[in-house]
mmCIF file of C-alpha atoms and ligand atoms in Angstrom:
data_model
loop_
_atom_site.group_PDB
_atom_site.id
_atom_site.type_symbol
_atom_site.label_atom_id
_atom_site.label_comp_id
_atom_site.label_asym_id
_atom_site.label_seq_id
_atom_site.Cartn_x
_atom_site.Cartn_y
_atom_site.Cartn_z
ATOM 1 C CA UNK A 1 170.180 -58.093 55.915
ATOM 2 C CA UNK A 2 168.067 -58.579 53.045
ATOM 3 C CA UNK A 3 164.654 -60.316 52.828
ATOM 4 C CA UNK A 4 163.950 -63.201 50.647
ATOM 5 C CA UNK A 5 163.091 -64.006 48.077
ATOM 6 C CA UNK A 6 165.711 -61.669 46.054
ATOM 7 C CA UNK A 7 163.826 -62.222 42.973
ATOM 8 C CA UNK A 8 160.315 -63.568 41.829
ATOM 9 C CA UNK A 9 158.372 -63.558 38.726
ATOM 10 C CA UNK A 10 155.016 -61.529 38.924
ATOM 11 C CA UNK A 11 152.391 -63.820 37.838
ATOM 12 C CA UNK A 12 149.981 -63.379 40.812
ATOM 13 C CA UNK A 13 147.811 -61.182 38.606
ATOM 14 C CA UNK A 14 147.509 -64.193 36.343
ATOM 15 C CA UNK A 15 146.688 -66.688 39.162
ATOM 16 C CA UNK A 16 143.993 -64.154 40.126
ATOM 17 C CA UNK A 17 142.229 -63.457 36.883
ATOM 18 C CA UNK A 18 143.134 -66.272 34.768
ATOM 19 C CA UNK A 19 144.651 -63.972 32.051
ATOM 20 C CA UNK A 20 148.217 -63.035 31.544
ATOM 21 C CA UNK A 21 148.738 -59.332 32.535
ATOM 22 C CA UNK A 22 150.538 -58.772 29.534
ATOM 23 C CA UNK A 23 150.782 -60.169 26.138
ATOM 24 C CA UNK A 24 153.759 -62.361 24.971
ATOM 25 C CA UNK A 25 155.742 -64.986 26.581
ATOM 26 C CA UNK A 26 157.798 -62.902 28.882
ATOM 27 C CA UNK A 27 156.958 -62.525 32.416
ATOM 28 C CA UNK A 28 158.108 -59.409 34.285
ATOM 29 C CA UNK A 29 160.772 -60.308 37.186
ATOM 30 C CA UNK A 30 160.801 -58.074 40.210
ATOM 31 C CA UNK A 31 164.382 -58.310 41.556
ATOM 32 C CA UNK A 32 167.245 -56.095 43.331
ATOM 33 C CA UNK A 33 168.920 -53.819 40.889
ATOM 34 C CA UNK A 34 172.506 -54.660 39.307
ATOM 35 C CA UNK A 35 175.185 -52.327 38.317
ATOM 36 C CA UNK A 36 174.601 -53.369 34.860
ATOM 37 C CA UNK A 37 171.177 -51.942 35.044
ATOM 38 C CA UNK A 38 171.755 -48.334 35.291
ATOM 39 C CA UNK A 39 171.971 -47.032 31.925
ATOM 40 C CA UNK A 40 168.497 -48.541 31.564
ATOM 41 C CA UNK A 41 167.377 -47.309 34.631
ATOM 42 C CA UNK A 42 168.445 -44.002 33.687
ATOM 43 C CA UNK A 43 166.515 -44.383 30.379
ATOM 44 C CA UNK A 44 163.516 -45.273 32.354
ATOM 45 C CA UNK A 45 163.621 -42.656 34.784
ATOM 46 C CA UNK A 46 164.042 -40.058 32.025
ATOM 47 C CA UNK A 47 161.218 -41.529 30.034
ATOM 48 C CA UNK A 48 158.964 -41.210 33.127
ATOM 49 C CA UNK A 49 160.000 -38.309 34.965
ATOM 50 C CA UNK A 50 161.367 -35.985 32.360
ATOM 51 C CA UNK A 51 163.062 -32.686 33.395
ATOM 52 C CA UNK A 52 162.929 -33.781 37.050
ATOM 53 C CA UNK A 53 164.481 -37.102 36.316
ATOM 54 C CA UNK A 54 167.630 -37.974 38.420
ATOM 55 C CA UNK A 55 170.933 -37.016 36.708
ATOM 56 C CA UNK A 56 173.029 -39.851 35.824
ATOM 57 C CA UNK A 57 175.545 -39.367 38.513
ATOM 58 C CA UNK A 58 172.971 -39.139 41.234
ATOM 59 C CA UNK A 59 171.536 -42.301 40.306
ATOM 60 C CA UNK A 60 174.680 -43.961 40.162
ATOM 61 C CA UNK A 61 175.583 -42.927 43.628
ATOM 62 C CA UNK A 62 172.196 -43.631 44.769
ATOM 63 C CA UNK A 63 172.634 -47.207 43.754
ATOM 64 C CA UNK A 64 175.958 -47.353 45.242
ATOM 65 C CA UNK A 65 174.782 -46.410 48.468
ATOM 66 C CA UNK A 66 171.164 -47.900 48.574
ATOM 67 C CA UNK A 67 171.505 -50.982 45.928
ATOM 68 C CA UNK A 68 169.890 -53.427 48.536
ATOM 69 C CA UNK A 69 166.562 -51.445 48.290
ATOM 70 C CA UNK A 70 166.652 -50.522 44.530
ATOM 71 C CA UNK A 71 164.158 -52.831 43.031
ATOM 72 C CA UNK A 72 163.397 -53.279 39.420
ATOM 73 C CA UNK A 73 160.852 -54.807 37.132
ATOM 74 C CA UNK A 74 162.991 -56.512 34.449
ATOM 75 C CA UNK A 75 160.909 -57.937 31.153
ATOM 76 C CA UNK A 76 163.554 -60.203 30.303
ATOM 77 C CA UNK A 77 164.408 -58.528 27.112
ATOM 78 C CA UNK A 78 166.782 -56.129 28.340
ATOM 79 C CA UNK A 79 164.084 -53.409 29.609
ATOM 80 C CA UNK A 80 163.440 -52.501 32.725
ATOM 81 C CA UNK A 81 159.522 -51.494 33.407
ATOM 82 C CA UNK A 82 159.432 -49.906 36.778
ATOM 83 C CA UNK A 83 161.441 -49.309 39.849
ATOM 84 C CA UNK A 84 161.318 -48.371 43.392
ATOM 85 C CA UNK A 85 164.247 -46.855 45.449
ATOM 86 C CA UNK A 86 163.980 -46.481 49.386
ATOM 87 C CA UNK A 87 166.848 -44.780 51.323
ATOM 88 C CA UNK A 88 167.626 -45.798 54.952
ATOM 89 C CA UNK A 89 169.211 -43.750 57.629
ATOM 90 C CA UNK A 90 172.203 -45.049 59.720
ATOM 91 C CA UNK A 91 171.172 -43.537 63.116
ATOM 92 C CA UNK A 92 167.399 -44.079 63.104
ATOM 93 C CA UNK A 93 164.896 -46.869 61.930
ATOM 94 C CA UNK A 94 163.256 -44.260 59.353
ATOM 95 C CA UNK A 95 163.472 -44.539 55.583
ATOM 96 C CA UNK A 96 162.481 -42.527 52.648
ATOM 97 C CA UNK A 97 161.151 -43.759 49.292
ATOM 98 C CA UNK A 98 163.074 -41.813 46.823
ATOM 99 C CA UNK A 99 161.702 -43.094 43.830
ATOM 100 C CA UNK A 100 158.820 -45.088 42.370
ATOM 101 C CA UNK A 101 157.714 -45.592 38.696
ATOM 102 C CA UNK A 102 156.137 -47.894 36.310
ATOM 103 C CA UNK A 103 156.232 -47.588 32.256
ATOM 104 C CA UNK A 104 153.167 -45.646 31.217
ATOM 105 C CA UNK A 105 152.018 -48.895 28.979
ATOM 106 C CA UNK A 106 152.285 -51.123 32.026
ATOM 107 C CA UNK A 107 150.312 -49.088 34.461
ATOM 108 C CA UNK A 108 147.265 -50.107 36.157
ATOM 109 C CA UNK A 109 148.243 -53.796 36.668
ATOM 110 C CA UNK A 110 149.142 -53.850 40.145
ATOM 111 C CA UNK A 111 152.895 -53.319 39.464
ATOM 112 C CA UNK A 112 153.428 -50.174 41.166
ATOM 113 C CA UNK A 113 151.616 -51.732 44.408
ATOM 114 C CA UNK A 114 154.014 -54.881 44.063
ATOM 115 C CA UNK A 115 156.947 -52.810 43.903
ATOM 116 C CA UNK A 116 155.885 -51.117 46.983
ATOM 117 C CA UNK A 117 154.933 -54.076 48.908
ATOM 118 C CA UNK A 118 158.253 -55.543 48.413
ATOM 119 C CA UNK A 119 160.561 -52.638 49.064
ATOM 120 C CA UNK A 120 158.164 -52.257 52.400
ATOM 121 C CA UNK A 121 158.820 -55.785 53.333
ATOM 122 C CA UNK A 122 162.523 -55.692 52.842
ATOM 123 C CA UNK A 123 162.576 -52.464 54.938
ATOM 124 C CA UNK A 124 160.578 -53.763 57.569
ATOM 125 C CA UNK A 125 162.830 -56.967 57.575
ATOM 126 C CA UNK A 126 165.673 -54.495 58.246
ATOM 127 C CA UNK A 127 164.358 -53.373 61.386
ATOM 128 C CA UNK A 128 162.772 -50.165 59.631
ATOM 129 C CA UNK A 129 159.898 -48.578 61.635
ATOM 130 C CA UNK A 130 158.770 -45.552 59.762
ATOM 131 C CA UNK A 131 158.878 -44.884 55.876
ATOM 132 C CA UNK A 132 158.133 -41.433 54.730
ATOM 133 C CA UNK A 133 157.864 -40.014 51.111
ATOM 134 C CA UNK A 134 156.872 -36.905 49.145
ATOM 135 C CA UNK A 135 154.386 -36.639 46.446
ATOM 136 C CA UNK A 136 153.078 -33.851 43.967
ATOM 137 C CA UNK A 137 149.676 -32.672 45.592
ATOM 138 C CA UNK A 138 147.945 -33.059 42.221
ATOM 139 C CA UNK A 139 149.396 -36.908 41.671
ATOM 140 C CA UNK A 140 146.182 -38.658 42.230
ATOM 141 C CA UNK A 141 147.251 -42.148 41.135
ATOM 142 C CA UNK A 142 150.264 -42.187 43.417
ATOM 143 C CA UNK A 143 148.401 -40.736 46.575
ATOM 144 C CA UNK A 144 145.613 -43.415 45.842
ATOM 145 C CA UNK A 145 148.260 -46.036 45.629
ATOM 146 C CA UNK A 146 150.144 -44.854 48.981
ATOM 147 C CA UNK A 147 146.963 -44.417 50.850
ATOM 148 C CA UNK A 148 145.814 -47.921 49.875
ATOM 149 C CA UNK A 149 148.965 -49.077 51.312
ATOM 150 C CA UNK A 150 148.466 -47.010 54.612
ATOM 151 C CA UNK A 151 150.450 -43.921 54.147
ATOM 152 C CA UNK A 152 148.751 -40.974 55.718
ATOM 153 C CA UNK A 153 149.845 -37.291 55.397
ATOM 154 C CA UNK A 154 152.361 -36.220 57.918
ATOM 155 C CA UNK A 155 150.831 -33.139 60.141
ATOM 156 C CA UNK A 156 150.897 -30.190 60.229
ATOM 157 C CA UNK A 157 148.847 -29.014 57.230
ATOM 158 C CA UNK A 158 147.624 -32.333 56.277
ATOM 159 C CA UNK A 159 151.164 -33.148 54.946
ATOM 160 C CA UNK A 160 151.537 -29.984 52.603
ATOM 161 C CA UNK A 161 154.950 -28.635 52.501
ATOM 162 C CA UNK A 162 154.968 -25.534 50.555
ATOM 163 C CA UNK A 163 158.010 -24.802 48.194
ATOM 164 C CA UNK A 164 159.495 -28.100 49.431
ATOM 165 C CA UNK A 165 161.433 -28.508 46.359
ATOM 166 C CA UNK A 166 161.848 -24.749 45.436
ATOM 167 C CA UNK A 167 159.691 -21.982 44.442
ATOM 168 C CA UNK A 168 156.229 -23.500 43.512
ATOM 169 C CA UNK A 169 157.422 -26.991 43.860
ATOM 170 C CA UNK A 170 154.823 -27.893 46.632
ATOM 171 C CA UNK A 171 154.703 -31.431 47.784
ATOM 172 C CA UNK A 172 152.770 -33.451 50.132
ATOM 173 C CA UNK A 173 154.556 -35.656 52.860
ATOM 174 C CA UNK A 174 153.176 -38.923 53.559
ATOM 175 C CA UNK A 175 154.071 -41.214 56.399
ATOM 176 C CA UNK A 176 153.702 -45.173 57.025
ATOM 177 C CA UNK A 177 154.733 -46.880 60.388
ATOM 178 C CA UNK A 178 156.077 -50.478 60.037
ATOM 179 C CA UNK A 179 154.938 -52.836 62.714
ATOM 180 C CA UNK A 180 158.064 -54.541 64.132
ATOM 181 C CA UNK A 181 158.665 -58.037 63.364
ATOM 182 C CA UNK A 182 157.834 -60.706 66.176
HETATM 183 C C1 COA B 1 151.980 -44.299 40.662
HETATM 184 C C2 COA B 1 152.446 -45.194 39.896
HETATM 185 C C3 COA B 1 153.761 -46.030 40.243
HETATM 186 C C4 COA B 1 151.344 -46.347 39.979
HETATM 187 O O1 COA B 1 151.686 -47.673 39.256
HETATM 188 P P1 COA B 1 150.700 -48.512 38.794
HETATM 189 O O2 COA B 1 151.348 -49.865 38.540
HETATM 190 O O3 COA B 1 149.703 -48.093 37.806
HETATM 191 O O4 COA B 1 149.843 -48.836 39.924
HETATM 192 P P2 COA B 1 148.851 -50.034 40.449
HETATM 193 O O5 COA B 1 148.319 -50.422 39.238
HETATM 194 O O6 COA B 1 149.641 -50.955 41.414
HETATM 195 O O7 COA B 1 147.748 -49.309 41.317
HETATM 196 C C5 COA B 1 147.587 -49.587 42.616
HETATM 197 C C6 COA B 1 146.418 -48.682 43.115
HETATM 198 O O8 COA B 1 146.831 -47.276 43.016
HETATM 199 C C7 COA B 1 145.758 -46.220 42.440
HETATM 200 N N1 COA B 1 145.913 -45.899 40.993
HETATM 201 C C8 COA B 1 147.062 -46.306 40.517
HETATM 202 N N2 COA B 1 146.949 -45.625 39.182
HETATM 203 C C9 COA B 1 145.791 -44.843 39.437
HETATM 204 C C10 COA B 1 145.184 -43.856 38.243
HETATM 205 N N3 COA B 1 145.666 -43.578 37.241
HETATM 206 N N4 COA B 1 144.049 -43.486 38.848
HETATM 207 C C11 COA B 1 143.459 -43.591 40.064
HETATM 208 N N5 COA B 1 144.052 -44.542 40.893
HETATM 209 C C12 COA B 1 145.277 -44.997 40.583
HETATM 210 C C13 COA B 1 144.804 -47.285 42.806
HETATM 211 O O9 COA B 1 144.119 -47.165 44.063
HETATM 212 C C14 COA B 1 145.110 -48.724 42.594
HETATM 213 O O10 COA B 1 144.567 -49.453 43.150
HETATM 214 P P3 COA B 1 143.150 -50.532 42.124
HETATM 215 O O11 COA B 1 144.005 -50.660 40.937
HETATM 216 O O12 COA B 1 143.016 -51.452 43.276
HETATM 217 O O13 COA B 1 142.268 -49.643 42.135
HETATM 218 C C15 COA B 1 152.349 -45.081 38.065
HETATM 219 O O14 COA B 1 151.288 -44.369 37.926
HETATM 220 C C16 COA B 1 153.597 -44.208 37.863
HETATM 221 O O15 COA B 1 154.663 -44.598 37.673
HETATM 222 N N6 COA B 1 153.430 -42.832 37.592
HETATM 223 C C17 COA B 1 154.473 -41.677 37.309
HETATM 224 C C18 COA B 1 155.620 -41.772 38.229
HETATM 225 C C19 COA B 1 154.978 -41.401 39.680
HETATM 226 O O16 COA B 1 153.936 -40.434 39.603
HETATM 227 N N7 COA B 1 155.666 -41.854 40.556
HETATM 228 C C20 COA B 1 155.328 -41.365 42.046
HETATM 229 C C21 COA B 1 156.216 -40.352 42.581
HETATM 230 S S1 COA B 1 155.691 -39.859 43.947
#
């Protein structure tokens, strides 16, 4: 089941501040990814994550499995400016955030938060009760964003998992409990 709305224009910032968040006539649209987004998604993922970007074949298969929870920020001109991807498990009510990014020139405008809020709302609508993620311990921007959304380090060791992605690749695991829908 998919939460509504499937697509919405991101103009809340404009309402709040009286100024458009970005110059030009185009408003960003937050929507579910489409198959035709895959090349552009890969470009964005590589631009942001560089050597640790998802290989094309894996991104393709993540789309095949989790498309419902792969959301993108579309600038209307053929470019994607951000995405979030959540994976759900069939046998439990758990989910993992497997990817989140915003294009560098679009950061600090609330877009990362919008992506996360929308995917969390959809996960909750699907009956997910716990969302987990990993983050590089030095990634202050992401950790502050996740903390502001209620994520907390998953014990033990304040969430620190040494060599999580291989030698020297430590990660912090964070976790958020989603309240059940009434
Ligand atoms: C992490 C990321 C997605 C945040 O996106 P964003 O659109 O810039 O974030 P937002 O504008 O929604 O910020 C939300 C909150 O996050 C925190 N935050 C975001 N960027 C920050 C920064 N550079 N420094 C400090 N806090 C920051 C703040 O708490 C902010 O709230 P505030 O604006 O009220 O202070 C973005 O920096 C990014 O794409 N980074 C590279 C990829 C990455 O690290 N992804 C996460 C992997 S785990």
